[in-house]
Short mmCIF file of C-alpha atoms and ligand atoms in Angstrom, two decimals:
data_model
loop_
_atom_site.label_atom_id
_atom_site.label_comp_id
_atom_site.label_asym_id
_atom_site.label_seq_id
_atom_site.Cartn_x
_atom_site.Cartn_y
_atom_site.Cartn_z
CA UNK A 1 15.96 -20.47 -5.33
CA UNK A 2 19.95 -21.92 -5.67
CA UNK A 3 21.25 -19.77 -3.16
CA UNK A 4 24.94 -19.86 -4.82
CA UNK A 5 23.27 -17.82 -7.57
CA UNK A 6 22.41 -14.02 -7.19
CA UNK A 7 19.36 -13.15 -9.13
CA UNK A 8 18.99 -9.52 -10.38
CA UNK A 9 16.39 -9.82 -12.93
CA UNK A 10 13.51 -8.66 -10.82
CA UNK A 11 11.79 -6.65 -13.63
CA UNK A 12 11.58 -10.19 -15.44
CA UNK A 13 9.82 -11.40 -12.46
CA UNK A 14 10.19 -11.44 -8.58
CA UNK A 15 10.88 -14.67 -6.80
CA UNK A 16 7.84 -15.59 -4.98
CA UNK A 17 7.82 -14.07 -1.31
CA UNK A 18 6.95 -16.09 1.49
CA UNK A 19 4.01 -14.58 2.43
CA UNK A 20 2.38 -15.41 -0.91
CA UNK A 21 3.93 -19.05 -0.59
CA UNK A 22 2.20 -19.39 2.22
CA UNK A 23 -1.24 -17.92 1.16
CA UNK A 24 -0.71 -19.69 -2.09
CA UNK A 25 -0.58 -23.18 -0.27
CA UNK A 26 -3.04 -22.54 2.20
CA UNK A 27 -5.88 -21.63 -0.65
CA UNK A 28 -5.00 -24.30 -2.59
CA UNK A 29 -6.54 -26.66 0.08
CA UNK A 30 -9.61 -25.27 -0.47
CA UNK A 31 -11.99 -27.70 -1.99
CA UNK A 32 -14.74 -24.95 -3.09
CA UNK A 33 -15.52 -22.88 -6.09
CA UNK A 34 -15.31 -19.18 -5.06
CA UNK A 35 -18.83 -18.99 -6.63
CA UNK A 36 -20.65 -21.89 -4.85
CA UNK A 37 -22.87 -21.02 -1.91
CA UNK A 38 -22.19 -23.36 0.49
CA UNK A 39 -19.50 -23.34 3.26
CA UNK A 40 -16.68 -24.59 0.85
CA UNK A 41 -17.29 -22.32 -1.81
CA UNK A 42 -17.57 -18.93 0.91
CA UNK A 43 -14.32 -20.30 2.12
CA UNK A 44 -12.78 -19.79 -1.49
CA UNK A 45 -14.91 -16.47 -2.07
CA UNK A 46 -13.46 -15.10 1.10
CA UNK A 47 -9.93 -15.84 0.06
CA UNK A 48 -10.55 -13.84 -3.10
CA UNK A 49 -12.33 -11.04 -1.46
CA UNK A 50 -9.62 -10.76 1.10
CA UNK A 51 -6.99 -10.54 -2.04
CA UNK A 52 -9.14 -8.12 -4.09
CA UNK A 53 -8.81 -5.31 -0.65
CA UNK A 54 -4.98 -6.11 -0.57
CA UNK A 55 -4.48 -5.62 -4.07
CA UNK A 56 -6.73 -2.41 -4.10
CA UNK A 57 -4.83 -0.97 -1.24
CA UNK A 58 -1.77 -1.26 -3.18
CA UNK A 59 -2.99 1.38 -5.48
CA UNK A 60 -5.29 3.42 -3.17
CA UNK A 61 -8.43 2.19 -5.25
CA UNK A 62 -11.89 0.93 -3.80
CA UNK A 63 -11.90 -3.04 -3.63
CA UNK A 64 -14.94 -3.40 -5.97
CA UNK A 65 -12.74 -1.90 -8.64
CA UNK A 66 -10.26 -4.88 -8.86
CA UNK A 67 -10.95 -7.31 -11.54
CA UNK A 68 -9.03 -10.41 -11.40
CA UNK A 69 -7.12 -11.36 -14.47
CA UNK A 70 -4.59 -14.10 -15.44
CA UNK A 71 -1.90 -11.47 -15.59
CA UNK A 72 -1.21 -7.83 -16.87
CA UNK A 73 -1.14 -8.83 -20.53
CA UNK A 74 -4.97 -10.07 -20.19
CA UNK A 75 -5.85 -6.71 -18.10
CA UNK A 76 -4.18 -4.98 -21.26
CA UNK A 77 -6.11 -6.88 -23.59
CA UNK A 78 -9.43 -6.20 -21.81
CA UNK A 79 -8.99 -2.57 -21.58
CA UNK A 80 -7.64 -1.62 -24.45
CA UNK A 81 -10.84 -1.65 -26.28
CA UNK A 82 -13.20 0.59 -28.23
CA UNK A 83 -16.19 -1.33 -26.61
CA UNK A 84 -17.40 0.06 -23.14
CA UNK A 85 -20.18 0.46 -21.11
CA UNK A 86 -21.22 3.52 -19.28
CA UNK A 87 -23.55 2.68 -16.71
CA UNK A 88 -25.95 0.73 -18.98
CA UNK A 89 -25.27 2.81 -21.95
CA UNK A 90 -22.77 1.49 -24.66
CA UNK A 91 -19.70 4.00 -24.99
CA UNK A 92 -17.32 3.50 -28.07
CA UNK A 93 -13.84 5.00 -27.73
CA UNK A 94 -12.73 6.60 -30.93
CA UNK A 95 -8.73 5.91 -30.80
CA UNK A 96 -5.73 4.79 -28.72
CA UNK A 97 -2.93 6.69 -28.04
CA UNK A 98 0.17 4.55 -26.54
CA UNK A 99 3.82 5.38 -25.25
CA UNK A 100 6.32 4.52 -28.00
CA UNK A 101 8.40 2.98 -24.98
CA UNK A 102 5.35 0.95 -23.93
CA UNK A 103 5.59 -2.83 -23.33
CA UNK A 104 4.45 -5.25 -25.91
CA UNK A 105 1.18 -6.04 -24.53
CA UNK A 106 0.57 -2.12 -24.68
CA UNK A 107 1.81 -1.82 -28.12
CA UNK A 108 -0.17 -4.80 -29.57
CA UNK A 109 -3.21 -2.36 -29.17
CA UNK A 110 -5.60 -4.65 -27.76
CA UNK A 111 -8.95 -4.86 -29.47
CA UNK A 112 -8.50 -1.64 -31.59
CA UNK A 113 -8.29 -1.66 -35.03
CA UNK A 114 -4.49 -0.79 -35.70
CA UNK A 115 -5.54 2.17 -37.81
CA UNK A 116 -7.08 3.52 -34.64
CA UNK A 117 -3.77 3.06 -32.53
CA UNK A 118 -0.94 6.09 -32.36
CA UNK A 119 2.35 5.83 -30.66
CA UNK A 120 3.15 9.13 -28.90
CA UNK A 121 7.48 9.51 -28.97
CA UNK A 122 9.33 9.84 -26.21
CA UNK A 123 12.36 12.06 -25.72
CA UNK A 124 15.94 10.89 -24.77
CA UNK A 125 14.87 10.90 -21.22
CA UNK A 126 12.40 8.40 -21.89
CA UNK A 127 9.41 11.13 -21.30
CA UNK A 128 6.55 11.31 -23.26
CA UNK A 129 6.24 14.20 -25.75
CA UNK A 130 3.42 16.21 -24.08
CA UNK A 131 3.08 18.33 -26.99
CA UNK A 132 2.73 15.63 -29.15
CA UNK A 133 0.16 13.87 -26.83
CA UNK A 134 -1.92 17.48 -26.58
CA UNK A 135 -1.50 17.91 -30.52
CA UNK A 136 -2.88 14.26 -31.01
CA UNK A 137 -5.98 15.02 -28.49
CA UNK A 138 -6.58 18.50 -30.18
CA UNK A 139 -6.54 17.06 -33.06
CA UNK A 140 -9.40 14.59 -32.88
CA UNK A 141 -12.59 14.72 -34.96
CA UNK A 142 -15.59 13.85 -33.67
CA UNK A 143 -14.97 10.02 -34.44
CA UNK A 144 -12.17 9.93 -32.53
CA UNK A 145 -13.61 10.90 -28.92
CA UNK A 146 -13.27 10.07 -26.54
CA UNK A 147 -9.68 8.76 -26.79
CA UNK A 148 -8.11 6.27 -24.67
CA UNK A 149 -4.57 7.16 -23.55
CA UNK A 150 -2.47 4.40 -22.05
CA UNK A 151 1.09 5.36 -20.43
CA UNK A 152 3.47 3.39 -18.37
CA UNK A 153 4.26 4.61 -15.05
CA UNK A 154 7.74 2.94 -14.97
CA UNK A 155 9.59 1.50 -17.71
CA UNK A 156 10.35 -2.27 -17.57
CA UNK A 157 13.56 -2.01 -19.27
CA UNK A 158 15.23 1.44 -18.45
CA UNK A 159 13.14 1.59 -15.14
CA UNK A 160 12.42 5.47 -16.15
CA UNK A 161 9.25 6.81 -14.53
CA UNK A 162 6.95 8.75 -16.18
CA UNK A 163 6.07 12.22 -14.89
CA UNK A 164 2.38 11.09 -15.21
CA UNK A 165 0.68 14.30 -13.62
CA UNK A 166 1.26 16.48 -16.53
CA UNK A 167 0.33 13.77 -18.97
CA UNK A 168 -2.98 13.21 -16.96
CA UNK A 169 -4.01 16.63 -17.01
CA UNK A 170 -3.67 17.08 -20.83
CA UNK A 171 -5.83 13.79 -20.99
CA UNK A 172 -8.17 14.97 -18.71
CA UNK A 173 -8.66 18.24 -20.22
CA UNK A 174 -9.37 16.53 -23.48
CA UNK A 175 -12.13 14.61 -21.79
CA UNK A 176 -9.95 11.03 -22.70
CA UNK A 177 -10.01 8.01 -20.30
CA UNK A 178 -6.52 7.09 -19.04
CA UNK A 179 -4.92 3.93 -18.42
CA UNK A 180 -1.87 3.60 -16.58
CA UNK A 181 0.33 0.52 -16.82
CA UNK A 182 1.74 0.45 -13.40
CA UNK A 183 2.99 -3.45 -13.70
CA UNK A 184 6.63 -2.28 -12.66
CA UNK A 185 6.06 0.42 -10.41
CA UNK A 186 3.82 -1.12 -8.30
CA UNK A 187 5.23 -2.00 -4.91
CA UNK A 188 8.57 -0.15 -5.87
CA UNK A 189 7.32 3.19 -5.65
CA UNK A 190 3.91 4.54 -4.40
CA UNK A 191 1.06 4.16 -7.08
CA UNK A 192 -2.13 6.19 -6.13
CA UNK A 193 -4.97 5.44 -8.73
CA UNK A 194 -6.70 8.56 -7.72
CA UNK A 195 -3.77 10.96 -7.46
CA UNK A 196 -2.77 9.71 -10.84
CA UNK A 197 -6.35 10.49 -12.28
CA UNK A 198 -6.16 7.27 -13.71
CA UNK A 199 -9.45 5.37 -14.97
CA UNK A 200 -7.66 2.03 -15.01
CA UNK A 201 -4.65 0.70 -13.69
CA UNK A 202 -2.96 -2.44 -14.84
CA UNK A 203 -1.26 -4.73 -12.39
CA UNK A 204 0.52 -8.08 -12.48
CA UNK A 205 1.25 -10.52 -9.38
CA UNK A 206 4.59 -12.10 -10.40
CA UNK A 207 6.23 -8.65 -10.42
CA UNK A 208 5.72 -7.89 -6.81
CA UNK A 209 6.59 -11.43 -5.53
CA UNK A 210 3.37 -13.14 -6.10
CA UNK A 211 2.77 -16.38 -8.10
CA UNK A 212 2.58 -15.83 -11.62
CA UNK A 213 -0.69 -16.15 -13.67
CA UNK A 214 -2.41 -13.62 -11.74
CA UNK A 215 -3.08 -9.96 -12.62
CA UNK A 216 -5.54 -7.40 -12.19
CA UNK A 217 -7.30 -4.61 -14.09
CA UNK A 218 -8.30 -2.05 -11.40
CA UNK A 219 -11.02 0.11 -12.44
CA UNK A 220 -11.46 3.65 -11.04
CA UNK A 221 -15.23 3.61 -11.71
CA UNK A 222 -18.09 1.46 -11.06
CA UNK A 223 -19.78 3.24 -13.82
CA UNK A 224 -17.02 2.79 -16.88
CA UNK A 225 -16.37 -0.59 -17.60
CA UNK A 226 -15.06 -2.57 -20.62
CA UNK A 227 -17.11 -4.94 -22.66
CA UNK A 228 -15.29 -8.17 -21.12
CA UNK A 229 -12.70 -10.08 -22.93
CA UNK A 230 -13.60 -13.27 -21.73
CA UNK A 231 -17.44 -13.81 -21.46
CA UNK A 232 -19.26 -16.59 -20.23
CA UNK A 233 -20.56 -17.57 -16.46
CA UNK A 234 -20.44 -14.24 -15.04
CA UNK A 235 -17.16 -14.63 -12.45
CA UNK A 236 -15.78 -11.07 -11.30
CA UNK A 237 -19.20 -9.31 -11.53
CA UNK A 238 -19.39 -10.27 -14.91
CA UNK A 239 -16.16 -8.38 -16.05
CA UNK A 240 -14.06 -11.55 -16.51
CA UNK A 241 -15.55 -15.01 -16.52
CA UNK A 242 -13.96 -17.85 -15.61
CA UNK A 243 -13.63 -19.56 -12.34
CA UNK A 244 -10.89 -17.52 -10.02
CA UNK A 245 -7.86 -19.42 -9.33
CA UNK A 246 -7.96 -18.51 -5.33
CA UNK A 247 -4.53 -19.57 -4.92
CA UNK A 248 -2.84 -17.29 -7.51
CA UNK A 249 -4.89 -14.86 -6.22
CA UNK A 250 -4.30 -15.35 -2.50
CA UNK A 251 -0.68 -15.36 -3.23
CA UNK A 252 -1.07 -12.05 -5.03
CA UNK A 253 -2.93 -10.49 -2.19
CA UNK A 254 -0.46 -11.24 0.13
CA UNK A 255 2.38 -9.98 -1.66
CA UNK A 256 0.65 -6.58 -2.64
CA UNK A 257 0.19 -6.28 1.52
CA UNK A 258 3.63 -7.07 1.85
CA UNK A 259 4.93 -4.60 -0.57
CA UNK A 260 2.53 -1.98 0.61
CA UNK A 261 3.77 -2.25 4.07
CA UNK A 262 7.27 -2.20 2.73
CA UNK A 263 6.99 0.90 0.71
CA UNK A 264 8.11 3.09 3.69
CA UNK A 265 11.50 1.68 3.98
CA UNK A 266 12.29 -0.82 0.76
CA UNK A 267 12.71 2.16 -2.13
CA UNK A 268 15.21 3.88 -0.21
CA UNK A 269 17.44 1.11 1.06
CA UNK A 270 17.38 -0.74 -2.60
CA UNK A 271 18.00 3.00 -4.26
CA UNK A 272 21.44 2.93 -2.38
CA UNK A 273 22.31 -0.40 -3.27
CA UNK A 274 21.47 0.65 -6.83
CA UNK A 275 23.60 3.61 -6.57
CA UNK A 276 26.37 1.61 -5.30
CA UNK A 277 26.04 -0.22 -8.49
CA UNK A 278 26.18 2.57 -10.73
CA UNK A 279 29.01 4.19 -8.98
CA UNK A 280 30.91 0.88 -9.06
CA UNK A 281 30.01 0.36 -12.93
CA UNK A 282 31.52 3.32 -13.81
CA UNK A 283 34.35 3.09 -11.64
CA UNK A 284 35.67 0.12 -13.55
CA UNK A 285 34.27 1.43 -16.81
CA UNK A 286 34.28 5.02 -17.27
CA UNK A 287 33.10 4.67 -21.11
CA UNK A 288 29.98 2.64 -19.89
CA UNK A 289 26.27 4.39 -20.72
CA UNK A 290 23.91 4.48 -18.15
CA UNK A 291 20.59 4.73 -20.03
CA UNK A 292 18.36 7.14 -18.26
CA UNK A 293 20.68 8.43 -15.66
CA UNK A 294 19.31 12.00 -15.54
CA UNK A 295 15.77 10.71 -15.41
CA UNK A 296 13.86 9.90 -12.40
CA UNK A 297 13.91 5.95 -12.17
CA UNK A 298 12.74 3.24 -10.36
CA UNK A 299 15.00 2.44 -7.32
CA UNK A 300 15.97 -0.97 -8.29
CA UNK A 301 16.77 -0.63 -11.77
CA UNK A 302 20.02 0.16 -13.86
CA UNK A 303 19.98 -0.41 -17.62
CA UNK A 304 23.64 0.34 -19.38
CA UNK A 305 25.60 -0.33 -22.27
CA UNK A 306 29.30 -1.69 -22.26
CA UNK A 307 30.56 -0.03 -25.31
CA UNK A 308 32.32 -2.63 -27.62
CA UNK A 309 30.78 -5.44 -26.20
CA UNK A 310 27.17 -7.01 -26.91
CA UNK A 311 24.85 -7.07 -24.52
CA UNK A 312 23.90 -10.54 -25.19
CA UNK A 313 27.63 -11.19 -24.55
CA UNK A 314 27.79 -9.52 -21.38
CA UNK A 315 24.93 -11.44 -20.18
CA UNK A 316 25.90 -14.78 -20.73
CA UNK A 317 29.30 -14.08 -19.32
CA UNK A 318 27.08 -13.00 -16.20
CA UNK A 319 24.94 -16.08 -16.31
CA UNK A 320 28.23 -18.16 -16.24
CA UNK A 321 29.47 -16.55 -13.35
CA UNK A 322 26.44 -17.41 -11.48
CA UNK A 323 24.56 -13.81 -11.79
CA UNK A 324 21.05 -13.67 -13.45
CA UNK A 325 20.93 -10.18 -15.38
CA UNK A 326 18.86 -9.66 -18.54
CA UNK A 327 20.00 -8.39 -21.92
CA UNK A 328 17.00 -6.18 -22.55
CA UNK A 329 13.49 -7.29 -21.66
CA UNK A 330 12.60 -10.80 -21.24
CA UNK A 331 11.16 -11.90 -24.08
CA UNK A 332 8.97 -15.27 -24.63
CA UNK A 333 11.32 -16.75 -27.32
CA UNK A 334 14.45 -16.22 -25.51
CA UNK A 335 15.96 -14.40 -27.99
CA UNK A 336 16.87 -10.99 -27.64
CA UNK A 337 15.76 -8.38 -30.48
CA UNK A 338 16.92 -4.60 -30.72
CA UNK A 339 15.21 -2.88 -27.94
CA UNK A 340 12.41 -0.81 -29.09
CA UNK A 341 12.91 1.17 -25.74
CA UNK A 342 16.28 2.40 -26.63
CA UNK A 343 15.25 3.20 -30.37
CA UNK A 344 12.28 5.37 -28.86
CA UNK A 345 14.95 7.04 -26.97
CA UNK A 346 17.04 7.99 -29.74
CA UNK A 347 19.76 5.44 -28.75
CA UNK A 348 21.55 2.79 -30.98
CA UNK A 349 18.90 0.10 -30.22
CA UNK A 350 21.47 -2.75 -31.62
CA UNK A 351 24.31 -1.96 -29.20
CA UNK A 352 21.19 -2.95 -26.39
CA UNK A 353 21.82 -3.05 -22.54
CA UNK A 354 22.00 -4.94 -19.65
CA UNK A 355 19.41 -4.77 -17.26
CA UNK A 356 20.20 -5.18 -13.74
CA UNK A 357 16.90 -5.32 -11.51
CA UNK A 358 17.12 -5.38 -7.63
CA UNK A 359 14.37 -6.82 -5.35
CA UNK A 360 14.03 -7.00 -1.51
CA UNK A 361 16.25 -9.85 -1.06
CA UNK A 362 19.30 -8.25 -2.59
CA UNK A 363 21.86 -7.73 -0.58
CA UNK A 364 25.32 -5.48 -0.49
CA UNK A 365 27.02 -8.71 -0.92
CA UNK A 366 25.57 -9.29 -4.17
CA UNK A 367 26.52 -5.89 -5.40
CA UNK A 368 29.95 -6.63 -4.67
CA UNK A 369 30.01 -9.86 -6.16
CA UNK A 370 28.31 -8.22 -9.28
CA UNK A 371 31.01 -5.68 -9.56
CA UNK A 372 33.83 -8.34 -9.40
CA UNK A 373 32.24 -10.41 -12.08
CA UNK A 374 31.75 -7.02 -13.95
CA UNK A 375 35.52 -6.32 -13.68
CA UNK A 376 36.35 -9.63 -15.01
CA UNK A 377 34.19 -9.14 -18.02
CA UNK A 378 34.92 -5.84 -19.03
CA UNK A 379 38.88 -6.38 -18.52
CA UNK A 380 38.05 -9.23 -21.31
CA UNK A 381 36.53 -6.79 -23.83
CA UNK A 382 39.57 -4.42 -23.16
CA UNK A 383 42.18 -8.02 -23.86
CA UNK A 384 39.69 -8.71 -27.25
CA UNK A 385 40.05 -5.13 -28.77
N1 LIG B 401 3.53 -4.41 -18.54
C1 LIG B 401 4.94 -4.07 -18.19
C2 LIG B 401 5.47 -2.67 -17.88
C3 LIG B 401 5.78 -5.04 -17.77
O1 LIG B 401 6.81 -5.09 -17.61
C4 LIG B 401 5.20 -6.60 -18.20
C5 LIG B 401 5.91 -7.98 -18.02
O2 LIG B 401 7.25 -7.75 -18.26
C6 LIG B 401 3.71 -6.88 -18.41
C7 LIG B 401 2.94 -5.49 -18.58
C8 LIG B 401 2.76 -7.88 -18.82
O3 LIG B 401 2.73 -8.48 -17.46
P1 LIG B 401 2.52 -10.31 -17.27
O4 LIG B 401 3.64 -10.87 -17.40
O5 LIG B 401 1.69 -10.26 -16.26
O6 LIG B 401 1.66 -10.35 -18.75
#
């Protein structure tokens, strides 16, 4: 990466870690297909299986539960389905409940008919309305059972961490299936599939410093599995066909191992930088609004609005000052629309917000550089008004 630029957009993607790069490059050299039984094939298989153990450890799961996919979006499209196998028997899931502030790949509802999908509201602090969740589950008719509930552990825009324990208890009490989107939480705070009571966890390689184009659906049991989204040659024990990409998977595994080892120190160090950043923002602009300030948030994320200035305008100004931040979430078209997350939390979605997301390499100097650019940008606002 260009050394002169300051990258503060880790929730969009986290630059490749050195460990991930090296594992990826080594695996790229392997000539074999992981499904081949000869020596070359076995060498590629060994790389994939090592990564499976590394990814499982990141979320305290059994390696046999890890199904590699092309990313979290594919993992979501795989698991959000009415069609499951429970051992050899068919199981039909009757409805899908999702959080109103969830990522678009969850809001899309996977293979459910849109009429089977219900959004559960969140409050001003981004927390799921537990009463609404309980009410939706209690009010189910027989055809709707079992229900699937998919919630995000940490929000990609605000960084707000869901109080998952309470939601999980409710889902279990009603015999539901719990899917946790841990894409932003993984590697930033501890994620434990078993402690969460999750049946499935969704992960993405590029949010933890692995290469783009790899992810995983982590299954809590060997028995309950979605009918594959990608049928074919039966790779990944039949759960996701298509030749695995050992290079991307190896990088994902190496990144998972690295961030797991750093969980003891990194969150605290990054939270200190984040607090310094927030303090600086409010000192230079007392009327700035920090979304979710009262809620538990990821240590690396600040999402804030500068009253009287459009988030896109501020984002462009930061970019010109050599600092990469985002105006809301990354979106494929490059355009920024009103934030559905802010709308769901009852804020002015048009006002939007500037998302600053720190990473393992972020330094105090980066924060100071951000604050000095910020001072100039805010004074322009005052001059223009
Ligand atoms: N879930 C959340 C919370 C995300 O932030 C993202 C990516 O922004 C995804 C899912 C999708 O991940 P991927 O890019 O691997 O498809």
